[in-house]
PDB file of C-alpha atoms and ligand atoms in Angstrom:
ATOM      1  CA  UNK H 632     -28.634   1.263  -4.515  1.00 77.00           C
ATOM      2  CA  UNK H 633     -25.519  -0.011  -3.125  1.00 93.00           C
ATOM      3  CA  UNK H 634     -22.092   0.763  -1.225  1.00 97.00           C
ATOM      4  CA  UNK H 635     -19.492  -2.215  -1.443  1.00 98.00           C
ATOM      5  CA  UNK H 636     -17.591  -3.341   0.278  1.00 98.00           C
ATOM      6  CA  UNK H 637     -14.260  -4.683   0.100  1.00 98.00           C
ATOM      7  CA  UNK H 638     -12.655  -6.856   3.437  1.00 98.00           C
ATOM      8  CA  UNK H 639      -9.147  -8.578   3.149  1.00 98.00           C
ATOM      9  CA  UNK H 640      -9.875  -8.861  -0.261  1.00 98.00           C
ATOM     10  CA  UNK H 641      -6.625 -12.006  -2.035  1.00 98.00           C
ATOM     11  CA  UNK H 642      -6.875 -13.850  -5.810  1.00 98.00           C
ATOM     12  CA  UNK H 643      -4.448 -16.333  -6.410  1.00 97.00           C
ATOM     13  CA  UNK H 644      -4.397 -17.130 -10.128  1.00 96.00           C
ATOM     14  CA  UNK H 645      -2.881 -20.954  -9.408  1.00 89.00           C
ATOM     15  CA  UNK H 646       0.263 -21.195  -6.890  1.00 84.00           C
ATOM     16  CA  UNK H 647       1.818 -18.087  -8.526  1.00 84.00           C
ATOM     17  CA  UNK H 648       1.967 -15.145  -6.823  1.00 92.00           C
ATOM     18  CA  UNK H 649      -1.106 -12.957  -5.401  1.00 97.00           C
ATOM     19  CA  UNK H 650      -2.878 -11.056  -8.768  1.00 98.00           C
ATOM     20  CA  UNK H 651      -5.074  -8.394  -5.258  1.00 98.00           C
ATOM     21  CA  UNK H 652      -2.950  -9.417  -2.464  1.00 98.00           C
ATOM     22  CA  UNK H 653      -5.147  -8.092   1.053  1.00 98.00           C
ATOM     23  CA  UNK H 654      -7.492  -5.580  -0.610  1.00 98.00           C
ATOM     24  CA  UNK H 655     -10.259  -3.573   1.691  1.00 98.00           C
ATOM     25  CA  UNK H 656     -12.109  -0.541   0.221  1.00 98.00           C
ATOM     26  CA  UNK H 657     -15.253   0.673   1.722  1.00 98.00           C
ATOM     27  CA  UNK H 658     -17.251   2.426  -0.988  1.00 98.00           C
ATOM     28  CA  UNK H 659     -20.177   4.630   0.010  1.00 97.00           C
ATOM     29  CA  UNK H 660     -23.356   4.319  -1.073  1.00 97.00           C
ATOM     30  CA  UNK H 661     -23.350   6.914  -4.669  1.00 96.00           C
ATOM     31  CA  UNK H 662     -20.076   6.952  -4.426  1.00 97.00           C
ATOM     32  CA  UNK H 663     -17.627   7.503  -7.428  1.00 97.00           C
ATOM     33  CA  UNK H 664     -14.024   5.551  -6.840  1.00 98.00           C
ATOM     34  CA  UNK H 665     -10.828   4.555  -9.093  1.00 97.00           C
ATOM     35  CA  UNK H 666      -8.777   1.553  -8.953  1.00 97.00           C
ATOM     36  CA  UNK H 667      -5.264   2.921 -10.434  1.00 97.00           C
ATOM     37  CA  UNK H 668      -2.404   1.224 -11.629  1.00 95.00           C
ATOM     38  CA  UNK H 669      -0.302   0.006 -13.817  1.00 94.00           C
ATOM     39  CA  UNK H 670      -0.648  -2.666 -16.255  1.00 93.00           C
ATOM     40  CA  UNK H 671      -1.240  -6.272 -14.807  1.00 94.00           C
ATOM     41  CA  UNK H 672      -1.988  -5.007 -11.318  1.00 97.00           C
ATOM     42  CA  UNK H 673      -4.789  -6.309  -9.885  1.00 97.00           C
ATOM     43  CA  UNK H 674      -7.250  -3.692 -11.537  1.00 96.00           C
ATOM     44  CA  UNK H 675      -9.631  -6.058 -14.005  1.00 94.00           C
ATOM     45  CA  UNK H 676      -9.119  -8.239 -11.356  1.00 96.00           C
ATOM     46  CA  UNK H 677     -10.426  -6.577  -8.723  1.00 97.00           C
ATOM     47  CA  UNK H 678     -13.305  -4.867 -10.240  1.00 96.00           C
ATOM     48  CA  UNK H 679     -14.132  -8.823 -11.742  1.00 95.00           C
ATOM     49  CA  UNK H 680     -14.502 -10.874  -8.292  1.00 97.00           C
ATOM     50  CA  UNK H 681     -16.895  -7.548  -7.533  1.00 97.00           C
ATOM     51  CA  UNK H 682     -18.832  -7.936 -10.293  1.00 95.00           C
ATOM     52  CA  UNK H 683     -18.661 -12.055 -10.109  1.00 95.00           C
ATOM     53  CA  UNK H 684     -16.400 -13.348 -13.067  1.00 93.00           C
ATOM     54  CA  UNK H 685     -13.806 -14.773 -10.881  1.00 96.00           C
ATOM     55  CA  UNK H 686     -13.754 -16.215  -8.139  1.00 96.00           C
ATOM     56  CA  UNK H 687     -12.052 -14.300  -4.799  1.00 97.00           C
ATOM     57  CA  UNK H 688      -9.412 -16.721  -2.548  1.00 97.00           C
ATOM     58  CA  UNK H 689     -10.080 -15.478  -0.032  1.00 97.00           C
ATOM     59  CA  UNK H 690     -12.053 -12.201   2.244  1.00 98.00           C
ATOM     60  CA  UNK H 691     -15.057 -11.140   2.377  1.00 98.00           C
ATOM     61  CA  UNK H 692     -17.221  -9.107  -0.830  1.00 98.00           C
ATOM     62  CA  UNK H 693     -20.168  -6.864   0.185  1.00 97.00           C
ATOM     63  CA  UNK H 694     -22.792  -5.081  -1.370  1.00 97.00           C
ATOM     64  CA  UNK H 695     -25.111  -3.060   0.791  1.00 94.00           C
ATOM     65  CA  UNK H 696     -25.496  -5.852   3.471  1.00 92.00           C
ATOM     66  CA  UNK H 697     -24.764  -8.946   1.452  1.00 94.00           C
ATOM     67  CA  UNK H 698     -21.952 -11.229   1.323  1.00 96.00           C
ATOM     68  CA  UNK H 699     -21.999 -12.143  -1.925  1.00 97.00           C
ATOM     69  CA  UNK H 700     -18.769 -14.342  -3.068  1.00 97.00           C
ATOM     70  CA  UNK H 701     -20.922 -16.942  -3.683  1.00 95.00           C
ATOM     71  CA  UNK H 702     -23.168 -15.982  -6.058  1.00 95.00           C
ATOM     72  CA  UNK H 703     -23.023 -16.044  -9.250  1.00 94.00           C
ATOM     73  CA  UNK H 704     -22.962 -12.755 -11.771  1.00 91.00           C
ATOM     74  CA  UNK H 705     -26.803 -12.354 -12.502  1.00 86.00           C
ATOM     75  CA  UNK H 706     -28.243 -11.805  -9.223  1.00 91.00           C
ATOM     76  CA  UNK H 707     -25.122  -9.156  -8.160  1.00 92.00           C
ATOM     77  CA  UNK H 708     -27.630  -6.438  -9.429  1.00 90.00           C
ATOM     78  CA  UNK H 709     -25.095  -4.702 -10.943  1.00 92.00           C
ATOM     79  CA  UNK H 710     -23.783  -3.238 -14.456  1.00 87.00           C
ATOM     80  CA  UNK H 711     -21.118  -3.607 -16.318  1.00 84.00           C
ATOM     81  CA  UNK H 712     -20.478  -0.946 -18.463  1.00 79.00           C
ATOM     82  CA  UNK H 713     -17.977  -2.591 -21.106  1.00 69.00           C
ATOM     83  CA  UNK H 714     -15.615  -0.702 -23.205  1.00 64.00           C
ATOM     84  CA  UNK H 715     -17.895  -0.811 -26.470  1.00 63.00           C
ATOM     85  CA  UNK H 716     -20.765  -0.289 -24.895  1.00 66.00           C
ATOM     86  CA  UNK H 717     -22.466  -3.377 -26.374  1.00 79.00           C
ATOM     87  CA  UNK H 718     -25.529  -2.339 -27.965  1.00 89.00           C
ATOM     88  CA  UNK H 719     -27.767  -3.924 -30.389  1.00 92.00           C
ATOM     89  CA  UNK H 720     -27.181  -1.963 -33.723  1.00 93.00           C
ATOM     90  CA  UNK H 721     -30.199  -3.962 -35.123  1.00 95.00           C
ATOM     91  CA  UNK H 722     -32.407  -2.519 -31.569  1.00 96.00           C
ATOM     92  CA  UNK H 723     -33.472   0.882 -31.263  1.00 97.00           C
ATOM     93  CA  UNK H 724     -32.423   3.323 -28.676  1.00 97.00           C
ATOM     94  CA  UNK H 725     -35.854   2.841 -27.029  1.00 97.00           C
ATOM     95  CA  UNK H 726     -35.226  -1.114 -27.220  1.00 97.00           C
ATOM     96  CA  UNK H 727     -31.877  -0.785 -25.802  1.00 95.00           C
ATOM     97  CA  UNK H 728     -32.634   0.621 -22.962  1.00 95.00           C
ATOM     98  CA  UNK H 729     -35.914  -1.829 -22.984  1.00 96.00           C
ATOM     99  CA  UNK H 730     -33.372  -4.662 -23.570  1.00 93.00           C
ATOM    100  CA  UNK H 731     -33.338  -5.755 -19.769  1.00 89.00           C
ATOM    101  CA  UNK H 732     -37.022  -4.753 -19.104  1.00 93.00           C
ATOM    102  CA  UNK H 733     -38.184  -7.840 -21.694  1.00 94.00           C
ATOM    103  CA  UNK H 734     -36.106  -9.701 -20.359  1.00 89.00           C
ATOM    104  CA  UNK H 735     -37.382  -9.517 -17.013  1.00 87.00           C
ATOM    105  CA  UNK H 736     -40.870 -10.091 -18.618  1.00 93.00           C
ATOM    106  CA  UNK H 737     -41.841  -6.850 -17.446  1.00 94.00           C
ATOM    107  CA  UNK H 738     -45.295  -5.400 -19.068  1.00 97.00           C
ATOM    108  CA  UNK H 739     -45.743  -1.993 -21.773  1.00 97.00           C
ATOM    109  CA  UNK H 740     -46.804  -0.261 -19.801  1.00 97.00           C
ATOM    110  CA  UNK H 741     -44.250  -0.344 -16.662  1.00 96.00           C
ATOM    111  CA  UNK H 742     -41.712  -0.479 -19.739  1.00 97.00           C
ATOM    112  CA  UNK H 743     -42.612   2.225 -20.828  1.00 97.00           C
ATOM    113  CA  UNK H 744     -42.611   4.382 -17.786  1.00 96.00           C
ATOM    114  CA  UNK H 745     -38.800   2.894 -17.353  1.00 95.00           C
ATOM    115  CA  UNK H 746     -37.228   3.789 -20.069  1.00 97.00           C
ATOM    116  CA  UNK H 747     -38.726   7.503 -20.758  1.00 96.00           C
ATOM    117  CA  UNK H 748     -37.791   7.966 -17.354  1.00 93.00           C
ATOM    118  CA  UNK H 749     -34.202   7.438 -17.979  1.00 92.00           C
ATOM    119  CA  UNK H 750     -33.889   8.994 -21.660  1.00 94.00           C
ATOM    120  CA  UNK H 751     -35.607  12.173 -19.839  1.00 92.00           C
ATOM    121  CA  UNK H 752     -32.788  11.970 -17.492  1.00 88.00           C
ATOM    122  CA  UNK H 753     -30.295  11.407 -19.669  1.00 87.00           C
ATOM    123  CA  UNK H 754     -31.249  13.486 -22.363  1.00 88.00           C
ATOM    124  CA  UNK H 755     -32.215  11.043 -25.033  1.00 93.00           C
ATOM    125  CA  UNK H 756     -35.642  11.481 -25.221  1.00 92.00           C
ATOM    126  CA  UNK H 757     -35.188  13.147 -29.035  1.00 95.00           C
ATOM    127  CA  UNK H 758     -33.280   9.738 -30.403  1.00 96.00           C
ATOM    128  CA  UNK H 759     -35.032   7.011 -28.639  1.00 97.00           C
ATOM    129  CA  UNK H 760     -36.130   6.125 -32.265  1.00 97.00           C
ATOM    130  CA  UNK H 761     -32.419   6.533 -33.947  1.00 97.00           C
ATOM    131  CA  UNK H 762     -30.165   2.913 -33.769  1.00 96.00           C
ATOM    132  CA  UNK H 763     -26.748   3.058 -32.076  1.00 92.00           C
ATOM    133  CA  UNK H 764     -24.758   3.315 -35.661  1.00 91.00           C
ATOM    134  CA  UNK H 765     -26.289   7.033 -36.240  1.00 90.00           C
ATOM    135  CA  UNK H 766     -25.414   7.634 -32.165  1.00 90.00           C
ATOM    136  CA  UNK H 767     -21.860  10.366 -31.174  1.00 85.00           C
ATOM    137  CA  UNK H 768     -19.934   8.297 -28.839  1.00 81.00           C
ATOM    138  CA  UNK H 769     -20.990   9.988 -26.018  1.00 81.00           C
ATOM    139  CA  UNK H 770     -24.976   8.827 -27.229  1.00 87.00           C
ATOM    140  CA  UNK H 771     -23.383   5.370 -26.611  1.00 87.00           C
ATOM    141  CA  UNK H 772     -22.226   5.498 -23.914  1.00 84.00           C
ATOM    142  CA  UNK H 773     -25.892   7.443 -22.174  1.00 87.00           C
ATOM    143  CA  UNK H 774     -27.537   4.003 -24.230  1.00 91.00           C
ATOM    144  CA  UNK H 775     -25.216   1.987 -22.227  1.00 87.00           C
ATOM    145  CA  UNK H 776     -25.920   3.293 -18.664  1.00 85.00           C
ATOM    146  CA  UNK H 777     -29.268   3.689 -19.658  1.00 89.00           C
ATOM    147  CA  UNK H 778     -30.054  -0.327 -19.627  1.00 87.00           C
ATOM    148  CA  UNK H 779     -28.536   0.539 -16.356  1.00 82.00           C
ATOM    149  CA  UNK H 780     -30.906   2.565 -14.898  1.00 84.00           C
ATOM    150  CA  UNK H 781     -33.884   0.783 -15.520  1.00 90.00           C
ATOM    151  CA  UNK H 782     -32.863  -1.806 -13.958  1.00 84.00           C
ATOM    152  CA  UNK H 783     -32.202  -0.310 -10.997  1.00 83.00           C
ATOM    153  CA  UNK H 784     -28.316  -1.800 -10.367  1.00 88.00           C
ATOM    154  CA  UNK H 785     -26.091  -1.009  -7.126  1.00 92.00           C
ATOM    155  CA  UNK H 786     -23.637   0.188  -9.107  1.00 94.00           C
ATOM    156  CA  UNK H 787     -21.983   0.894 -12.613  1.00 91.00           C
ATOM    157  CA  UNK H 788     -19.209  -0.351 -12.984  1.00 93.00           C
ATOM    158  CA  UNK H 789     -16.897  -0.046 -15.929  1.00 91.00           C
ATOM    159  CA  UNK H 790     -13.698  -1.150 -16.676  1.00 88.00           C
ATOM    160  CA  UNK H 791     -11.062   1.308 -19.076  1.00 86.00           C
ATOM    161  CA  UNK H 792     -14.219   2.273 -21.697  1.00 81.00           C
ATOM    162  CA  UNK H 793     -12.489   5.383 -22.508  1.00 81.00           C
ATOM    163  CA  UNK H 794      -9.307   4.009 -23.728  1.00 77.00           C
ATOM    164  CA  UNK H 795      -9.630   3.169 -27.379  1.00 72.00           C
ATOM    165  CA  UNK H 796     -11.335   7.483 -28.001  1.00 74.00           C
ATOM    166  CA  UNK H 797      -9.163  10.220 -29.718  1.00 79.00           C
ATOM    167  CA  UNK H 798      -7.932  12.172 -26.936  1.00 83.00           C
ATOM    168  CA  UNK H 799     -10.639  14.872 -27.141  1.00 81.00           C
ATOM    169  CA  UNK H 800     -12.864  13.058 -27.159  1.00 79.00           C
ATOM    170  CA  UNK H 801     -11.724  11.252 -24.207  1.00 83.00           C
ATOM    171  CA  UNK H 802     -11.768  14.725 -22.161  1.00 85.00           C
ATOM    172  CA  UNK H 803     -15.690  14.793 -23.366  1.00 81.00           C
ATOM    173  CA  UNK H 804     -17.002  11.883 -22.448  1.00 81.00           C
ATOM    174  CA  UNK H 805     -14.733  12.089 -18.390  1.00 85.00           C
ATOM    175  CA  UNK H 806     -16.252  15.230 -18.230  1.00 86.00           C
ATOM    176  CA  UNK H 807     -19.863  13.347 -19.383  1.00 83.00           C
ATOM    177  CA  UNK H 808     -19.755  10.503 -17.483  1.00 87.00           C
ATOM    178  CA  UNK H 809     -18.854  12.411 -14.684  1.00 89.00           C
ATOM    179  CA  UNK H 810     -21.470  15.135 -13.909  1.00 87.00           C
ATOM    180  CA  UNK H 811     -24.104  12.523 -14.813  1.00 85.00           C
ATOM    181  CA  UNK H 812     -22.532   9.666 -12.636  1.00 90.00           C
ATOM    182  CA  UNK H 813     -23.464  12.700 -10.226  1.00 90.00           C
ATOM    183  CA  UNK H 814     -26.844  13.808 -11.023  1.00 88.00           C
ATOM    184  CA  UNK H 815     -27.813   9.384 -10.935  1.00 87.00           C
ATOM    185  CA  UNK H 816     -26.172   9.898  -7.481  1.00 91.00           C
ATOM    186  CA  UNK H 817     -25.460   5.783  -8.546  1.00 92.00           C
ATOM    187  CA  UNK H 818     -22.616   3.782  -6.869  1.00 96.00           C
ATOM    188  CA  UNK H 819     -19.381   3.696  -9.205  1.00 95.00           C
ATOM    189  CA  UNK H 820     -16.670   1.331  -9.143  1.00 97.00           C
ATOM    190  CA  UNK H 821     -14.260   3.063 -12.155  1.00 95.00           C
ATOM    191  CA  UNK H 822     -11.086   0.674 -13.969  1.00 95.00           C
ATOM    192  CA  UNK H 823      -8.396   3.376 -15.137  1.00 94.00           C
ATOM    193  CA  UNK H 824      -4.332   3.573 -16.582  1.00 91.00           C
ATOM    194  CA  UNK H 825      -4.906   6.745 -17.215  1.00 91.00           C
ATOM    195  CA  UNK H 826      -4.298   8.739 -14.148  1.00 89.00           C
ATOM    196  CA  UNK H 827      -5.431  12.043 -15.991  1.00 88.00           C
ATOM    197  CA  UNK H 828      -8.893  10.028 -15.670  1.00 91.00           C
ATOM    198  CA  UNK H 829      -8.143   9.212 -12.047  1.00 93.00           C
ATOM    199  CA  UNK H 830      -7.565  12.028 -10.515  1.00 92.00           C
ATOM    200  CA  UNK H 831     -10.889  14.168 -12.578  1.00 91.00           C
ATOM    201  CA  UNK H 832     -13.061  11.665 -12.261  1.00 91.00           C
ATOM    202  CA  UNK H 833     -13.824   9.911  -9.097  1.00 92.00           C
ATOM    203  CA  UNK H 834     -14.753  10.722  -5.600  1.00 96.00           C
ATOM    204  CA  UNK H 835     -11.462   8.780  -4.509  1.00 97.00           C
ATOM    205  CA  UNK H 836      -9.005   7.467  -5.931  1.00 97.00           C
ATOM    206  CA  UNK H 837      -7.110   3.558  -5.457  1.00 98.00           C
ATOM    207  CA  UNK H 838      -3.677   3.450  -5.882  1.00 97.00           C
ATOM    208  CA  UNK H 839      -2.744   0.340  -6.322  1.00 97.00           C
ATOM    209  CA  UNK H 840       0.607  -1.948  -7.401  1.00 97.00           C
ATOM    210  CA  UNK H 841       1.734  -5.949  -7.987  1.00 97.00           C
ATOM    211  CA  UNK H 842      -2.318  -6.304  -6.393  1.00 98.00           C
ATOM    212  CA  UNK H 843      -1.465  -4.149  -2.915  1.00 98.00           C
ATOM    213  CA  UNK H 844      -3.457  -1.255  -2.836  1.00 98.00           C
ATOM    214  CA  UNK H 845      -0.754   1.652  -2.138  1.00 97.00           C
ATOM    215  CA  UNK H 846      -3.231   4.928  -1.649  1.00 96.00           C
ATOM    216  CA  UNK H 847      -7.241   5.229  -0.557  1.00 97.00           C
ATOM    217  CA  UNK H 848      -7.377   9.462  -1.198  1.00 97.00           C
ATOM    218  CA  UNK H 849      -8.457  11.828  -2.769  1.00 97.00           C
ATOM    219  CA  UNK H 850      -7.619  13.933  -5.909  1.00 94.00           C
ATOM    220  CA  UNK H 851      -7.109  16.671  -3.681  1.00 94.00           C
ATOM    221  CA  UNK H 852      -5.168  14.255  -1.010  1.00 95.00           C
ATOM    222  CA  UNK H 853      -3.357  12.120  -3.452  1.00 92.00           C
ATOM    223  CA  UNK H 854      -2.235  16.300  -5.082  1.00 89.00           C
ATOM    224  CA  UNK H 855      -0.618  17.338  -2.283  1.00 90.00           C
ATOM    225  CA  UNK H 856       0.906  13.590  -0.827  1.00 82.00           C
ATOM    226  CA  UNK H 857       1.228  12.500  -4.184  1.00 76.00           C
TER     227      UNK H 857
HETATM  228  P1  ADP R2175      -4.659  -5.016 -14.978  1.00 85.49           P
HETATM  229  O1  ADP R2175      -5.998  -4.598 -14.713  1.00 85.49           O
HETATM  230  O2  ADP R2175      -4.675  -3.718 -13.260  1.00 85.49           O
HETATM  231  O3  ADP R2175      -3.845  -4.614 -16.085  1.00 85.49           O
HETATM  232  P2  ADP R2175      -4.307  -8.021 -13.679  1.00 85.49           P
HETATM  233  O4  ADP R2175      -5.997  -7.683 -13.273  1.00 85.49           O
HETATM  234  O5  ADP R2175      -5.764  -8.429 -15.581  1.00 85.49           O
HETATM  235  O6  ADP R2175      -4.914  -7.121 -14.144  1.00 85.49           O
HETATM  236  O7  ADP R2175      -3.423  -8.907 -13.991  1.00 85.49           O
HETATM  237  C1  ADP R2175      -3.323  -8.442 -12.228  1.00 85.49           C
HETATM  238  C2  ADP R2175      -1.686 -10.249 -12.972  1.00 85.49           C
HETATM  239  O8  ADP R2175      -2.561 -10.826 -12.025  1.00 85.49           O
HETATM  240  C3  ADP R2175      -0.901  -9.928 -13.581  1.00 85.49           C
HETATM  241  O9  ADP R2175      -0.487 -10.478 -13.257  1.00 85.49           O
HETATM  242  C4  ADP R2175      -2.207 -11.026 -14.873  1.00 85.49           C
HETATM  243  O10 ADP R2175      -0.764 -11.704 -15.374  1.00 85.49           O
HETATM  244  C5  ADP R2175      -2.001 -11.636 -12.921  1.00 85.49           C
HETATM  245  N1  ADP R2175      -3.802 -11.857 -14.531  1.00 85.49           N
HETATM  246  C6  ADP R2175      -4.703 -12.226 -15.054  1.00 85.49           C
HETATM  247  N2  ADP R2175      -5.311 -12.412 -15.078  1.00 85.49           N
HETATM  248  C7  ADP R2175      -5.229 -13.901 -15.000  1.00 85.49           C
HETATM  249  C8  ADP R2175      -5.764 -15.557 -15.371  1.00 85.49           C
HETATM  250  N3  ADP R2175      -6.956 -15.144 -15.728  1.00 85.49           N
HETATM  251  N4  ADP R2175      -4.953 -16.163 -15.045  1.00 85.49           N
HETATM  252  C9  ADP R2175      -3.270 -15.876 -14.447  1.00 85.49           C
HETATM  253  N5  ADP R2175      -2.976 -14.998 -14.058  1.00 85.49           N
HETATM  254  C10 ADP R2175      -3.669 -14.491 -14.178  1.00 85.49           C
HETATM  255  P1  ADP R2176     -43.545   9.108 -29.709  1.00 85.49           P
HETATM  256  O1  ADP R2176     -43.394  10.351 -30.875  1.00 85.49           O
HETATM  257  O2  ADP R2176     -43.941   9.695 -27.948  1.00 85.49           O
HETATM  258  O3  ADP R2176     -42.712   8.894 -29.313  1.00 85.49           O
HETATM  259  P2  ADP R2176     -44.428   7.398 -30.932  1.00 85.49           P
HETATM  260  O4  ADP R2176     -45.165   6.574 -32.597  1.00 85.49           O
HETATM  261  O5  ADP R2176     -43.201   7.263 -31.754  1.00 85.49           O
HETATM  262  O6  ADP R2176     -44.812   8.262 -31.085  1.00 85.49           O
HETATM  263  O7  ADP R2176     -44.720   6.065 -30.161  1.00 85.49           O
HETATM  264  C1  ADP R2176     -46.145   5.807 -29.960  1.00 85.49           C
HETATM  265  C2  ADP R2176     -46.637   4.926 -28.031  1.00 85.49           C
HETATM  266  O8  ADP R2176     -45.022   3.221 -28.787  1.00 85.49           O
HETATM  267  C3  ADP R2176     -45.449   5.355 -27.280  1.00 85.49           C
HETATM  268  O9  ADP R2176     -46.350   5.339 -26.460  1.00 85.49           O
HETATM  269  C4  ADP R2176     -44.110   5.776 -27.026  1.00 85.49           C
HETATM  270  O10 ADP R2176     -44.165   5.777 -25.518  1.00 85.49           O
HETATM  271  C5  ADP R2176     -44.097   3.529 -27.950  1.00 85.49           C
HETATM  272  N1  ADP R2176     -43.065   3.186 -28.287  1.00 85.49           N
HETATM  273  C6  ADP R2176     -42.149   4.315 -28.722  1.00 85.49           C
HETATM  274  N2  ADP R2176     -41.054   3.083 -29.266  1.00 85.49           N
HETATM  275  C7  ADP R2176     -41.254   2.320 -28.890  1.00 85.49           C
HETATM  276  C8  ADP R2176     -40.673   0.890 -29.127  1.00 85.49           C
HETATM  277  N3  ADP R2176     -39.406   1.198 -30.627  1.00 85.49           N
HETATM  278  N4  ADP R2176     -41.079  -0.041 -29.043  1.00 85.49           N
HETATM  279  C9  ADP R2176     -42.237   0.024 -27.908  1.00 85.49           C
HETATM  280  N5  ADP R2176     -43.047   1.377 -27.860  1.00 85.49           N
HETATM  281  C10 ADP R2176     -42.734   2.336 -28.029  1.00 85.49           C
END
């Protein structure tokens, strides 16, 4: 695990107005931070710069005590949890969670130990032989998180993971993500344009507007001083 520190991050596409303009956010180890703001405010761009999918124009991006500006995504040890969860439909829950370990050439016994531990934590141990198609949305989300925790990723990154769900399921999943994040204690950055999500999920909320960080505060502080 590790914190994420953004120092004066700027992103310019071409010669246009900066999509992200001098943003500094210090995310503590284990903290859950929400990036919120209207469409086009720069949330995804910022998240993509953390993951390494987008070049940083200027500023420093630190993960733990390592400057990662020039590191490829695969060398950053982060876990992006995608909206569609990106599970393999033909593989069991067990093999979906095991996948990154198999890629890394882990032994069968190491794979088994880690998959068992992760699935216990995520309350998936009853479902290891099932295929993703037979799981609920919440269970699929947990499989995706399981894949991240077996790798000992330093942080979870979510890009609007609930935006395709109906209101009821979205509410359930929100509760579930918040609960699991606390249980795992893993540094988490979560992008949403949904105010309710922003105010209920995280430890702190970063409000972006036209690429500029407007506020960085706890939900309580934002309620009291909107
Ligand atoms: P959000 O995630 O908050 O909707 P984005 O980060 O997607 O915002 O976009 C921020 C700004 O950067 C917008 O003005 C958008 O049009 C622009 N932008 C995003 N991606 C690109 C790109 N690949 N090329 C040029 N401009 C982009
Ligand atoms: P169990 O009910 O304990 O899962 P199984 O017969 O399914 O019994 O598994 C036998 C062994 O293979 C156990 O060590 C289990 O952890 C492991 N195992 C279970 N499923 C898989 C799988 N899909 N791939 C690899 N090993 C597995």
